[in-house]
Tab-separated table of C-alpha atoms in Angstrom:
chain	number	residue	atom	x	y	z
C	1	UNK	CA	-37.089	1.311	-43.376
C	2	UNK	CA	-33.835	0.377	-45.267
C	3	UNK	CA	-33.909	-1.635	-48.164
C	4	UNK	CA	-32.461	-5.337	-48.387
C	5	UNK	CA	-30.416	-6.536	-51.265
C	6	UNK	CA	-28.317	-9.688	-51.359
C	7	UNK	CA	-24.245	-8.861	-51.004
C	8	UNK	CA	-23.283	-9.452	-54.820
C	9	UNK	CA	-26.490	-7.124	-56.110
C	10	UNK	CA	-25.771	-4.318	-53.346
C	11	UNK	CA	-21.860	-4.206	-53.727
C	12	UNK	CA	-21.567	-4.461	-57.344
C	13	UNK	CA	-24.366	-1.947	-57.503
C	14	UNK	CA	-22.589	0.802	-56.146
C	15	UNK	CA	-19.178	0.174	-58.380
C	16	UNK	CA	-17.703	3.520	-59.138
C	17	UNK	CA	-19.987	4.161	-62.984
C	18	UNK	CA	-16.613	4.543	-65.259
C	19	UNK	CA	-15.377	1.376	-63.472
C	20	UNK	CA	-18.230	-0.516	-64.404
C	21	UNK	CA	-18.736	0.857	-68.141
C	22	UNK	CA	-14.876	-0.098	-68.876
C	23	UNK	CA	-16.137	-3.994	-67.390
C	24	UNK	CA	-19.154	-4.190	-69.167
C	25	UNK	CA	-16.546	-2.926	-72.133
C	26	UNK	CA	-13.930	-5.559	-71.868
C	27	UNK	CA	-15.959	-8.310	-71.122
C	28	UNK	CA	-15.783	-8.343	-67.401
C	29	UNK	CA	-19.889	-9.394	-67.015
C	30	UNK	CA	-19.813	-13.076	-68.025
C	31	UNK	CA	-19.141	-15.698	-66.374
C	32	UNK	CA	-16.900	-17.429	-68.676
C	33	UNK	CA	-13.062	-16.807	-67.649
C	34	UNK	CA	-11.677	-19.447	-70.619
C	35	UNK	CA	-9.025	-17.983	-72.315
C	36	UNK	CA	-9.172	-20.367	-75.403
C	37	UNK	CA	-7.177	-19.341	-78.397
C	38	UNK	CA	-9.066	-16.774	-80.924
C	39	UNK	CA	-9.437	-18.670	-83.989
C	40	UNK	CA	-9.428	-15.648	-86.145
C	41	UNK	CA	-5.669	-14.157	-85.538
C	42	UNK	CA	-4.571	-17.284	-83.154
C	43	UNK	CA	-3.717	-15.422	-80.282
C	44	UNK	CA	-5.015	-13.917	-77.318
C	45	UNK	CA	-2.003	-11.642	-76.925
C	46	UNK	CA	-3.058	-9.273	-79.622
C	47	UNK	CA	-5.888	-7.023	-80.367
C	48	UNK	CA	-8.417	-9.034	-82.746
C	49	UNK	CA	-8.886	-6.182	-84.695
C	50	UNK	CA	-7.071	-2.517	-85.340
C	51	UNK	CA	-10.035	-0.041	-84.685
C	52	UNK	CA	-14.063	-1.023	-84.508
C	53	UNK	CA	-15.079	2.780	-84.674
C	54	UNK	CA	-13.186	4.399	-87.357
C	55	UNK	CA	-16.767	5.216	-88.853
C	56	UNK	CA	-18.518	5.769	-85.961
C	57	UNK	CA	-21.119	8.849	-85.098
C	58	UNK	CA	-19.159	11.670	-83.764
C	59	UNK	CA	-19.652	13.933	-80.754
C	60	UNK	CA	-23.275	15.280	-80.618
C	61	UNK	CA	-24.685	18.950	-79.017
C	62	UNK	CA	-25.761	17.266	-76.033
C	63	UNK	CA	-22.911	15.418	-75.005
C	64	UNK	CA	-21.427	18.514	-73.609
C	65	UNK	CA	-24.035	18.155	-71.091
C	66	UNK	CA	-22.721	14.725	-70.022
C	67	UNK	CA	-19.311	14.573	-67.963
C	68	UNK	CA	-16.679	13.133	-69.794
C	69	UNK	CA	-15.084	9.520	-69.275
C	70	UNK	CA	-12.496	11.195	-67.804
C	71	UNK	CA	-14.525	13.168	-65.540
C	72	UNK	CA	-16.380	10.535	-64.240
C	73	UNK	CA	-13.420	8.059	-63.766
C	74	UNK	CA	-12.491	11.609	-61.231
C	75	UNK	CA	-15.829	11.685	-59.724
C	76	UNK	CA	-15.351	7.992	-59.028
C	77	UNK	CA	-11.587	8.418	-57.734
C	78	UNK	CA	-12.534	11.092	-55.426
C	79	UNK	CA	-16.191	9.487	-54.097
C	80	UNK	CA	-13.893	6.662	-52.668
C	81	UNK	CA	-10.935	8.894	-51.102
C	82	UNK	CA	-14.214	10.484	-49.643
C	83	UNK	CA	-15.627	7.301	-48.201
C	84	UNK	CA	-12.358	6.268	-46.424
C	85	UNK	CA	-12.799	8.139	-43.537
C	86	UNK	CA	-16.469	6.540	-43.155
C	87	UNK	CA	-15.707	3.123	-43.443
C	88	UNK	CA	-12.605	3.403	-41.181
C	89	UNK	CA	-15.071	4.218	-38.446
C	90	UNK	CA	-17.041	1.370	-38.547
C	91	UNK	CA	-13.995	-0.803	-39.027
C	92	UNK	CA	-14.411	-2.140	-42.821
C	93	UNK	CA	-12.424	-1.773	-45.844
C	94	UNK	CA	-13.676	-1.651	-49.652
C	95	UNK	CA	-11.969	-2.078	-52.797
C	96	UNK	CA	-9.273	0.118	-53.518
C	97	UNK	CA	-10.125	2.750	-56.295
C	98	UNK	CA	-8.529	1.589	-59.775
C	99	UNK	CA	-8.602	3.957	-62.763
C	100	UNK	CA	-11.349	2.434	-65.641
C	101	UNK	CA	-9.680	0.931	-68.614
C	102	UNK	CA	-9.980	1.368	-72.305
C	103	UNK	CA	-14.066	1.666	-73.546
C	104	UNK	CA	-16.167	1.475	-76.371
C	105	UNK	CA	-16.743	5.356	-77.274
C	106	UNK	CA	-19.769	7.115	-76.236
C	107	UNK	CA	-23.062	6.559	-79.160
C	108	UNK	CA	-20.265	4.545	-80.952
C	109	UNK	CA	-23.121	1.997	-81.775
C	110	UNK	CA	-26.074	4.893	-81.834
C	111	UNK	CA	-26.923	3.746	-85.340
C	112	UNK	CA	-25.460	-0.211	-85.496
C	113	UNK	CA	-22.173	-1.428	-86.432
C	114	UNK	CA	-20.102	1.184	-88.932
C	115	UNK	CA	-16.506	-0.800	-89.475
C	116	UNK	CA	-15.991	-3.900	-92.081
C	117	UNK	CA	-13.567	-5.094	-90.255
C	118	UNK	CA	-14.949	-4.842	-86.596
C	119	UNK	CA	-17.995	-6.951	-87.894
C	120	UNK	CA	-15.965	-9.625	-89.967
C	121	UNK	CA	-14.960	-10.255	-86.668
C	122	UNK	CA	-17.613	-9.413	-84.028
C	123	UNK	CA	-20.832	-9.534	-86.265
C	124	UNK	CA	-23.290	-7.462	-84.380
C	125	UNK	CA	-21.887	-8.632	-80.757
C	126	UNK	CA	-20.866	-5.477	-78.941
C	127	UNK	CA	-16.311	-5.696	-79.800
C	128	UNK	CA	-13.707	-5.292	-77.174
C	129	UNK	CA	-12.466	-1.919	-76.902
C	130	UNK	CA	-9.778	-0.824	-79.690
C	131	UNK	CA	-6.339	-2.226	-78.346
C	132	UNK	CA	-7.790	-4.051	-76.075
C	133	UNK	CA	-7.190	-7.767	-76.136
C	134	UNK	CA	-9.271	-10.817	-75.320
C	135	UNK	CA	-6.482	-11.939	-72.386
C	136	UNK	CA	-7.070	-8.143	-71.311
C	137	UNK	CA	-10.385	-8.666	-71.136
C	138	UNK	CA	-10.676	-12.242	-69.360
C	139	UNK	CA	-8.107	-11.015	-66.896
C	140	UNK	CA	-10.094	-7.560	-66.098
C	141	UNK	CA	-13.431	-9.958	-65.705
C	142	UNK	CA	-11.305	-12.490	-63.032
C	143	UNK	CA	-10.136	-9.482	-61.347
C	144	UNK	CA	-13.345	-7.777	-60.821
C	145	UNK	CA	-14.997	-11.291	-59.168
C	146	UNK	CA	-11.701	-11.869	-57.010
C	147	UNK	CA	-12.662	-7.614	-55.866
C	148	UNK	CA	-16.046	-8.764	-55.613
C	149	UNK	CA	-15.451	-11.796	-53.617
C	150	UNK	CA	-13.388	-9.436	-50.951
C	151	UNK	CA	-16.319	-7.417	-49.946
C	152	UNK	CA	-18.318	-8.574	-46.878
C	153	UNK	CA	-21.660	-8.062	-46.013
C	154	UNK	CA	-21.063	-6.158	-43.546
C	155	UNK	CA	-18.619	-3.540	-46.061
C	156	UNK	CA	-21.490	-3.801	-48.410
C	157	UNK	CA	-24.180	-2.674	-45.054
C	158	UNK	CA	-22.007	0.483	-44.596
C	159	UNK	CA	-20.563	1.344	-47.536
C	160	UNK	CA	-24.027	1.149	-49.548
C	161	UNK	CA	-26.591	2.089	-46.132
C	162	UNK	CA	-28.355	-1.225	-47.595
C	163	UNK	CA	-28.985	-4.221	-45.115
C	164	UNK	CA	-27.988	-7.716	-47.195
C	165	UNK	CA	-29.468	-10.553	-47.495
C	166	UNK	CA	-28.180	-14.044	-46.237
C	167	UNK	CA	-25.281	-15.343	-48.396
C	168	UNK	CA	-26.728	-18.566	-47.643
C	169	UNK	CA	-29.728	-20.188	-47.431
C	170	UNK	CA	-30.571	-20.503	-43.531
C	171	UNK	CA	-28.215	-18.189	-43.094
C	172	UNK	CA	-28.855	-14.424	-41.091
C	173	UNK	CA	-29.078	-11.315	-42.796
C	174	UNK	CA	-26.738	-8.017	-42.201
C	175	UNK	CA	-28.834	-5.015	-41.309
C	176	UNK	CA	-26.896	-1.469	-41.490
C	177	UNK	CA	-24.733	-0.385	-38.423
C	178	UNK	CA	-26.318	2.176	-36.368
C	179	UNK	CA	-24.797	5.259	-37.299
C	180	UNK	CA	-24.015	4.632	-41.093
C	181	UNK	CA	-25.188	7.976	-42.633
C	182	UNK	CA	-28.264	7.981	-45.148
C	183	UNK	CA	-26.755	6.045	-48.514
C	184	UNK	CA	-23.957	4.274	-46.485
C	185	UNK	CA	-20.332	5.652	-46.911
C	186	UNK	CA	-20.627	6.055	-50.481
C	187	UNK	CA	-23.802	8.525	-50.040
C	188	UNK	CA	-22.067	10.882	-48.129
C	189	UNK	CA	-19.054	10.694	-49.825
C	190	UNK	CA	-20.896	11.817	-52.804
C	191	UNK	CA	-22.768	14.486	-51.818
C	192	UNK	CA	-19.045	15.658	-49.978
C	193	UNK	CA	-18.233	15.105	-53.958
C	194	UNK	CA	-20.963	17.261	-54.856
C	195	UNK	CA	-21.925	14.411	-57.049
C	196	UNK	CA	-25.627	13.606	-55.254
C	197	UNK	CA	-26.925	15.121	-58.127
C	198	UNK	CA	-25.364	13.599	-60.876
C	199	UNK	CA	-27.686	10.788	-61.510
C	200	UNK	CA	-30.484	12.874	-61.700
C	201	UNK	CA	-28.797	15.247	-63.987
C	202	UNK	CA	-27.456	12.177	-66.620
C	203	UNK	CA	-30.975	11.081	-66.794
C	204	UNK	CA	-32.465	14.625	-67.812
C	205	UNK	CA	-30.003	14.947	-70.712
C	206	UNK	CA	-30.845	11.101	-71.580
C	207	UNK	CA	-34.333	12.073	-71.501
C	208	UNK	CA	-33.648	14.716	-74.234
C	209	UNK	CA	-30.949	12.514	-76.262
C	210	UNK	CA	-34.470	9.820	-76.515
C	211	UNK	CA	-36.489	12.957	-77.301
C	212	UNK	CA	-34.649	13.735	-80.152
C	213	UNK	CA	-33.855	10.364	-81.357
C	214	UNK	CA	-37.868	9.593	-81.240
C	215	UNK	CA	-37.976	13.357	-83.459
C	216	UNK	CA	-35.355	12.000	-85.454
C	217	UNK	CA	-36.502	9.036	-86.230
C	218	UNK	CA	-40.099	10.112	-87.784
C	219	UNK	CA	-38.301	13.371	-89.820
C	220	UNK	CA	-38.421	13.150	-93.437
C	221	UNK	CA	-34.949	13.028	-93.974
C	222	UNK	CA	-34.445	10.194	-91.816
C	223	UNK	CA	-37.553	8.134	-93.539
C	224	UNK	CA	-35.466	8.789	-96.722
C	225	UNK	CA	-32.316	7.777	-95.610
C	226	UNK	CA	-34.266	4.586	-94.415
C	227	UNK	CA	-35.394	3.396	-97.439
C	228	UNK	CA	-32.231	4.169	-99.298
C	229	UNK	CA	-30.589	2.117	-96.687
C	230	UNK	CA	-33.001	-0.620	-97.443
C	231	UNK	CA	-33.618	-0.708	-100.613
C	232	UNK	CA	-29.727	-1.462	-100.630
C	233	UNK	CA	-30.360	-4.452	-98.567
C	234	UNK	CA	-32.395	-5.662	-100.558
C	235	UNK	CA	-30.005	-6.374	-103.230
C	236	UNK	CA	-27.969	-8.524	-100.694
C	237	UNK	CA	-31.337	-10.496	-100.430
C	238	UNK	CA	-32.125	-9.331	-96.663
C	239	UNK	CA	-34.918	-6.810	-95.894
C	240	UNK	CA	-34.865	-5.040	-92.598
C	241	UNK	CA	-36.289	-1.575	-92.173
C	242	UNK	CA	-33.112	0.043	-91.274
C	243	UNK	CA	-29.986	-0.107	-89.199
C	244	UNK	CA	-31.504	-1.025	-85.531
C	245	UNK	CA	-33.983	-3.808	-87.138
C	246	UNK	CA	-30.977	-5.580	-88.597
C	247	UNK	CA	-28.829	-4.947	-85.320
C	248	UNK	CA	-31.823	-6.036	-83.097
C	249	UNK	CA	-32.843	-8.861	-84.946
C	250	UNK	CA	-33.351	-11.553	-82.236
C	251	UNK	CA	-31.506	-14.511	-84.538
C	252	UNK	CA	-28.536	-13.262	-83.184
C	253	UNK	CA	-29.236	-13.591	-79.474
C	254	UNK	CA	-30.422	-17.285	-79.904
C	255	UNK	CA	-26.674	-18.855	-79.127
C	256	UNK	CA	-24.876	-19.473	-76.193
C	257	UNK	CA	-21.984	-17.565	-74.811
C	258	UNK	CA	-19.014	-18.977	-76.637
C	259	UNK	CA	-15.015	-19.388	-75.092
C	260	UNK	CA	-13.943	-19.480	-78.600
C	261	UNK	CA	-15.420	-16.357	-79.320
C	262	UNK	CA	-13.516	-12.764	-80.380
C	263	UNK	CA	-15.630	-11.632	-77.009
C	264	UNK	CA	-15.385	-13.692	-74.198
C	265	UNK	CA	-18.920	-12.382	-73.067
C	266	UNK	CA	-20.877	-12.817	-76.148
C	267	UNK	CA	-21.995	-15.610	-78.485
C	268	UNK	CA	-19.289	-15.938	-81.458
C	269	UNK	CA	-21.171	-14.652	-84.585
C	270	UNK	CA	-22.705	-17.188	-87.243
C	271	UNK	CA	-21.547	-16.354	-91.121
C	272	UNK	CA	-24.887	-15.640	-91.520
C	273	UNK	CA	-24.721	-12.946	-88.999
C	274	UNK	CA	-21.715	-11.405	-90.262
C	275	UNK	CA	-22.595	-11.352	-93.879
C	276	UNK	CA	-25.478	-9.175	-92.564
C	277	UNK	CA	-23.437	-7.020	-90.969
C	278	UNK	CA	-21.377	-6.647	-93.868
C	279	UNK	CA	-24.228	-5.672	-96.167
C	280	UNK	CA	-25.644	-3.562	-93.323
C	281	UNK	CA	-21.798	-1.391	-92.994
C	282	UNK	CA	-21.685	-1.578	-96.686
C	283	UNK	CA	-24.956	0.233	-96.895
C	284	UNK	CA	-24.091	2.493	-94.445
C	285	UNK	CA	-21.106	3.395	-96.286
C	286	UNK	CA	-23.102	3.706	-99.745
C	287	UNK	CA	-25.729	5.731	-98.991
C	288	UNK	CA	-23.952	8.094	-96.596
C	289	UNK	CA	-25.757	7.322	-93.278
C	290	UNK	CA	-23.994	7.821	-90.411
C	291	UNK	CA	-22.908	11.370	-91.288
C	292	UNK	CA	-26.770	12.469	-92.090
C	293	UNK	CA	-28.396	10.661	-89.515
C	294	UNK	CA	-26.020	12.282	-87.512
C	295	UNK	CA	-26.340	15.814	-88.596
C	296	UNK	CA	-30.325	15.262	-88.602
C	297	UNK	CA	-30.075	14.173	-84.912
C	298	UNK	CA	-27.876	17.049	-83.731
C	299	UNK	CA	-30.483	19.565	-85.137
C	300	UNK	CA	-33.384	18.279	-83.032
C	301	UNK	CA	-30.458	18.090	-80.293
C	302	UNK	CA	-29.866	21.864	-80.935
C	303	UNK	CA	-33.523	22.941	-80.800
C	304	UNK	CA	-34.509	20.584	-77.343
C	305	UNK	CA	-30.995	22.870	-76.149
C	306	UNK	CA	-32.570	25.713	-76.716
C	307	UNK	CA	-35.784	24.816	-74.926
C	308	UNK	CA	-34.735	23.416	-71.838
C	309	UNK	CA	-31.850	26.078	-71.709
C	310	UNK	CA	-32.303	27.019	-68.190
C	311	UNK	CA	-31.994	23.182	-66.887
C	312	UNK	CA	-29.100	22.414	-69.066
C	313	UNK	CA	-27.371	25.514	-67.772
C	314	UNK	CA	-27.987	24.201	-64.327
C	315	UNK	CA	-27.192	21.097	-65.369
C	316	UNK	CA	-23.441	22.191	-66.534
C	317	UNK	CA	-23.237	24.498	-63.412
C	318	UNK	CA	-23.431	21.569	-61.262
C	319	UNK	CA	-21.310	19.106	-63.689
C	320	UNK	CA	-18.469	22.047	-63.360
C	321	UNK	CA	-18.499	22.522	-59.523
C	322	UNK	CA	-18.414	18.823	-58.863
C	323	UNK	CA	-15.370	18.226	-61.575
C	324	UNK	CA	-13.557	20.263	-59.945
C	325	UNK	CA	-13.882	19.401	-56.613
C	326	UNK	CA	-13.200	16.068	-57.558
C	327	UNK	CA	-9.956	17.302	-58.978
C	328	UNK	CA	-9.293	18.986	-55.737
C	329	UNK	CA	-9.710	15.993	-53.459
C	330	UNK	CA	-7.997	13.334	-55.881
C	331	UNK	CA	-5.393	16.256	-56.181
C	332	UNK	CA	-4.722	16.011	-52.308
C	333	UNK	CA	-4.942	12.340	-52.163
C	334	UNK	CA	-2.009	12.282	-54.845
C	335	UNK	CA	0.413	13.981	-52.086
């Protein structure tokens, strides 16, 4: 039996995955669309601030296990050169592939904010991209709805092999074509992309990246830098644990999505919130965090690589061969 989702849940869910990291990025998962005037530089035509990741963690062992943002924005191009040829044949079109846009880099916020002058602006809210700015961003998020709002149900049936629910209420449900193959269109095209395997793969090394942040987390070193941390909090009069408390802390999820804001997804931040942040970057910067927690993390990285050696090495086998037969087919498309 195939499964039933409504049109908007089964089309957006099978977005091309660099596509939808670069919306989520820039903003493009609200609702909002106001492009009200940023208080903060008074324009919407500029980047609110230079660079939010100056600071940021670096590359760790176990994102070489992980295809690059690159590399999946080719996976994506070629899965939907592969899927034309499918939905021709049952008469439907989808959304032409567009190349992702500028993101947030990868474990940039691993350990909190890590730039004074990404949270003077932002707080602890996640910040557009670097050069990215918030007309960009409003304009990528009204793009991907008017996309959105050109897929039918019937696209959605074959492209996704997922019957959809009525649009309407009253209205009659779209069951799959006979004929679509198992996944819709973008199944097949993906295991033509030798990408079927992908998902599965992403979530092993994810499983050991949370394996070694749990490690992490209880090693003595870490429980040291902790405490440093917030015993230098403390002298700002705030007292969180360590980094994640103070990101997580749920005061700053209790407004509402603002159009004034430096985000046009996200609450704009309170003073309070960004005074916290300030201590919390300062802190950071005093006691030398993010390169330590960093360098403990990459050692329990480096021994959870050399236990599960034989998976990752299948795991990179199969990452290689389906890079570059995504290169080959976007290659030939580009002819």
């Amino acid at each position: 039996m195939r499964n039933r989702t409504s049109p908007v849940t089964g089309a957006r869910a099978m977005i091309p995955l660099a596509a939808a990291t670069a919306l989520l990025a820039t903003g493009c998962g609200s609702g909002s669309g106001d492009t009200a005037r940023d208080e903060r530089n008074g324009k919407d035509t500029e980047p609110v601030v230079a660079t939010s990741f100056a600071n940021a963690p670096k590359a760790y062992p176990l994102d070489a296990y992980r295809p690059t943002a690159a590399e999946t924005s080719t996976v994506d191009h070629a899965v939907r050169v592969l899927a034309g040829p499918c939905l021709k044949k049952f008469g439907v079109t989808w959304p032409a592939y567009e190349a992702s846009g500028a993101g947030i880099p990868l474990n940039a916020r691993k350990y909190g904010p890590t730039d004074l002058d990404s949270v003077r602006v932002y707080g602890y809210k996640p910040p557009l991209p670097d050069g990215v700015t918030r007309q960009e961003a409003v304009t990528a998020q009204r793009k991907a709805q008017a996309r959105d709002r050109t897929i039918t149900p019937v696209a959605a049936a074959v492209y996704t092999g997922t019957a959809q629910e009525a649009q309407k209420k009253g209205g009659a449900s779209t069951e799959v074509p006979a004929g679509v193959p198992e996944g819709g269109c973008h199944g097949q095209a993906r295991r033509a992309a030798l990408a079927d395997r992908a998902a599965d793969d992403l979530t092993k090394v994810q499983t050991l990246f949370f394996e070694a942040s749990a490690t992490t987390k209880k090693d003595p070193g870490t429980v040291a830098l902790d405490k440093r941390w917030s015993a230098c909090m403390q002298k700002a009069g705030l007292t969180y644990p360590d980094p994640l408390a103070a990101a997580d802390d749920e005061t700053w999820r209790t407004r509402r999505t603002s159009p004034d804001g430096p985000h046009p997804s996200f609450p704009a931040p309170s003073a309070k919130e960004i005074a916290t942040a300030e201590a919390d970057v300062r802190c950071k910067a005093t006691t030398g965090y993010v390169a330590k927690r960093h360098a403990i993390e990459s050692g329990h990285q480096k021994r959870l690589i050399e236990k599960n050696e034989a998976t990752l090495t299948a795991v990179n086998d199969r990452k290689r061969r389906m890079v570059e037969r995504a290169e080959t087919v976007v290659a030939k498309d580009k002819k």
